[in-house]
C-alpha positions as MATLAB code, in Angstrom:
seq = 'MGQDFWTYFWVVGTFGTYIAIAVWARASSTDDFYVAGHDVHPTVNGMATAADWMSAASFLSMAGLIAFLGYGGSVYLMGWTGGYVLLALLLAPFLREFGKFTVPDFVGDRYYSTTARLIAVICALFVSFTYIAGQMKGVGVAFSGFLGVEFNTGIMVGMGIVFIYAVLGGMKGITYTQVAQYCVLIFAYTVPAVFISLIVTGNPIPQLGFISDVRGEDISMLGKLN';
ca = [
      81.600  132.834   87.724;
      85.189  132.343   85.986;
      87.534  129.588   86.183;
      88.797  130.224   89.353;
      85.498  129.894   91.025;
      84.565  126.431   89.190;
      88.701  125.303   90.436;
      88.487  125.945   93.807;
      84.502  124.670   94.107;
      85.985  121.073   92.571;
      89.294  121.007   94.321;
      87.539  121.976   97.636;
      84.373  119.883   97.039;
      86.460  116.549   96.053;
      88.028  116.976   99.227;
      85.698  117.684  101.259;
      84.113  114.653  100.598;
      86.758  112.918  101.161;
      87.067  114.238  104.938;
      83.004  114.074  105.086;
      82.986  109.882  104.278;
      86.590  109.806  106.697;
      84.081  111.489  109.066;
      81.318  108.941  108.593;
      83.910  106.135  108.449;
      85.449  107.195  111.385;
      87.608  104.367  113.598;
      86.247  103.764  116.411;
      88.488  100.249  117.409;
      92.177   99.496  116.537;
      90.503   96.857  114.392;
      89.241   99.799  112.266;
      92.769  100.824  111.877;
      94.471   97.898  110.765;
      91.824   95.729  109.012;
      88.898   98.441  108.158;
      86.765   96.576  111.005;
      86.549   93.256  108.604;
      83.037   94.633  106.978;
      84.346   95.612  103.792;
      82.728   94.225  100.963;
      85.389   92.346   98.303;
      84.058   94.598   95.789;
      84.569   97.627   97.951;
      88.166   96.471   98.712;
      88.817   95.949   94.880;
      87.574   99.627   94.202;
      89.638  100.603   96.540;
      92.680   98.568   95.677;
      91.953   99.840   92.304;
      92.131  103.355   93.191;
      95.621  102.948   94.527;
      96.505  101.682   91.307;
      95.124  104.911   89.481;
      96.603  107.530   91.790;
      98.693  110.286   91.262;
     101.437  107.746   90.857;
     100.104  106.787   87.409;
      97.270  109.420   86.585;
     100.136  111.792   86.148;
     103.246  109.841   86.424;
     103.299  107.265   84.029;
     101.243  109.265   81.482;
     103.954  112.055   81.879;
     106.894  109.213   80.826;
     104.078  107.455   78.234;
     103.658  111.682   76.729;
     107.960  111.968   76.910;
     108.875  108.798   75.734;
     106.022  107.743   73.641;
     105.426  104.420   72.769;
     108.346  102.557   74.484;
     107.304  104.224   77.674;
     104.410  101.762   78.243;
     106.973   99.185   79.692;
     106.704  101.206   82.961;
     103.267  100.906   82.658;
     103.292   97.513   81.910;
     105.793   96.521   85.137;
     103.970   99.038   87.352;
     100.623   97.069   86.924;
     102.428   93.733   86.373;
     104.228   93.838   89.951;
     100.356   94.841   91.376;
      99.403   91.782   90.230;
     101.299   89.689   91.642;
     101.740   91.366   94.959;
      97.935   91.125   94.413;
      97.951   87.538   93.939;
     100.992   86.208   95.338;
     101.433   88.275   99.121;
      97.811   89.941  100.392;
      95.929   86.561  100.299;
      97.917   84.690  102.860;
      98.826   88.062  104.973;
      94.878   87.509  106.383;
      95.379   83.693  106.641;
      98.523   84.285  108.934;
      96.915   87.000  110.837;
      99.482   89.503  110.347;
      99.109   92.972  109.104;
     102.550   93.828  107.493;
     104.303   92.120  104.470;
     107.409   92.213  107.250;
     105.639   90.017  109.880;
     103.967   87.485  107.052;
     107.349   86.967  105.452;
     109.380   86.758  108.574;
     106.983   83.637  110.185;
     106.965   82.060  106.933;
     110.313   81.628  106.560;
     110.869   81.436  110.292;
     114.011   83.532  109.276;
     114.667   86.937  111.269;
     116.741   87.426  108.471;
     114.137   87.235  105.772;
     111.951   89.604  107.949;
     114.681   92.035  107.910;
     115.210   92.193  104.080;
     111.252   92.725  103.749;
     111.435   95.539  105.882;
     114.306   97.392  103.672;
     112.315   96.572  100.686;
     109.601   97.660  102.161;
     111.109  100.718  102.996;
     112.554  101.285   99.332;
     109.111  101.138   97.659;
     107.234  102.913   99.591;
     109.692  105.856   99.231;
     109.706  105.339   95.795;
     106.424  105.298   95.872;
     105.385  108.606   98.119;
     108.286  110.384   96.562;
     106.022  109.918   93.343;
     103.109  110.375   94.911;
     104.074  114.269   96.599;
     105.709  114.889   93.668;
     101.904  114.330   91.858;
     100.442  116.425   94.505;
     102.715  119.575   94.596;
     101.869  119.407   90.200;
      98.537  119.221   90.926;
      97.909  121.114   93.503;
     100.489  123.789   92.738;
      98.755  124.236   89.299;
      94.680  124.315   90.375;
      95.529  126.626   93.105;
      97.488  128.507   92.031;
     100.231  128.279   94.724;
     103.697  127.375   95.056;
     104.439  123.619   94.887;
     105.929  122.811   98.258;
     102.733  124.657   99.327;
     100.514  122.555   97.039;
     102.456  119.190   99.086;
     102.221  120.419  102.655;
      97.992  121.258  101.529;
      97.532  117.912   99.803;
      99.501  115.866  103.227;
      97.353  117.835  105.763;
      94.276  116.815  103.605;
      95.645  112.958  103.656;
      96.272  113.285  107.485;
      92.271  114.655  108.234;
      91.166  111.873  106.569;
      93.679  109.020  107.380;
      93.733  110.211  111.327;
      90.151  110.192  111.713;
      89.061  106.963  109.917;
      91.572  104.835  109.800;
      92.258  102.096  107.135;
      88.162  102.063  107.097;
      88.001  105.420  106.271;
      90.793  105.100  103.952;
      89.274  102.778  102.136;
      85.822  104.397  101.990;
      87.601  107.308  100.348;
      89.775  105.518   98.360;
      86.089  104.189   96.677;
      85.049  107.691   96.310;
      88.856  108.527   94.397;
      88.007  105.474   92.302;
      84.628  107.140   90.859;
      86.262  110.026   90.344;
      89.918  108.621   88.653;
      87.275  106.335   86.625;
      85.504  109.161   85.026;
      88.688  110.948   84.454;
      89.992  108.414   81.991;
      87.067  106.995   80.477;
      85.352  110.356   79.306;
      88.330  111.774   77.652;
      89.135  108.172   76.079;
      85.935  108.027   74.566;
      85.682  111.603   73.603;
      89.420  110.971   71.703;
      88.688  107.394   70.012;
      85.278  108.874   69.090;
      87.378  112.540   67.144;
      90.302  110.093   65.728;
      88.634  107.249   64.663;
      84.570  107.442   64.866;
      84.578  104.499   67.438;
      83.376  105.484   70.796;
      84.479  102.415   72.656;
      88.749  102.687   73.003;
      89.409   99.757   73.132;
      87.368   98.581   69.381;
      89.435  102.178   68.696;
      93.058  101.579   68.351;
      92.250   98.843   65.983;
      89.702  100.920   63.916;
      91.268  103.020   61.190;
      91.950  106.868   61.569;
      89.938  108.995   59.815;
      90.446  109.490   55.972;
      93.557  106.908   56.348;
      93.613  103.595   55.468;
      96.123  102.351   58.763;
      94.603  101.252   62.347;
      95.077  104.366   65.101;
      97.409  101.470   66.548;
      99.821  101.612   63.902;
      99.831  104.968   63.616;
     100.874  105.541   67.148;
     103.358  102.845   66.674;
];
């Protein structure tokens, strides 16, 4: 069994799992499509939200920016993360309180303004397009590399898989597939970080590895990266 076999095994197995979860959690009502049936545990919801942050736009695009721009590229990561935190703290909790499903509906009702609603729609479209462009670029790069197909074909394959589990499960199915994605991404992030820290500094904890001295040198890892 060669490299191609294992590549297809993990790709098909991973997305097969996502589709199986979508079938298991398939939507049975409009509530399942909009608000996941109101029965998702906060911890599960948090895992799904974290997976959304750690998606292709972060896992590939942000990593690529930092790799090409160096230490200074981390400002993009901080802005990306900071915006997510502000959204979670200042906007998301109030959607349910106001009984709204979309940000423009909430903003329009909160400020009693059709103009505010229109501005929110424009902002939402702009942000969504920017985000989806990054996502689709990541999907195309990943699938074309894994499956050995054209970039555009990779995008179509990825979109087809997302379409299947989104249509089957609605918000409920997407939430649980995001939880599975969270587990995969945490593993993919953590294992290399642990071994890189162990090899470079001898410390298996990456966070402590940053302030530990590089093997054979009298300088911390963070100091050498800067």
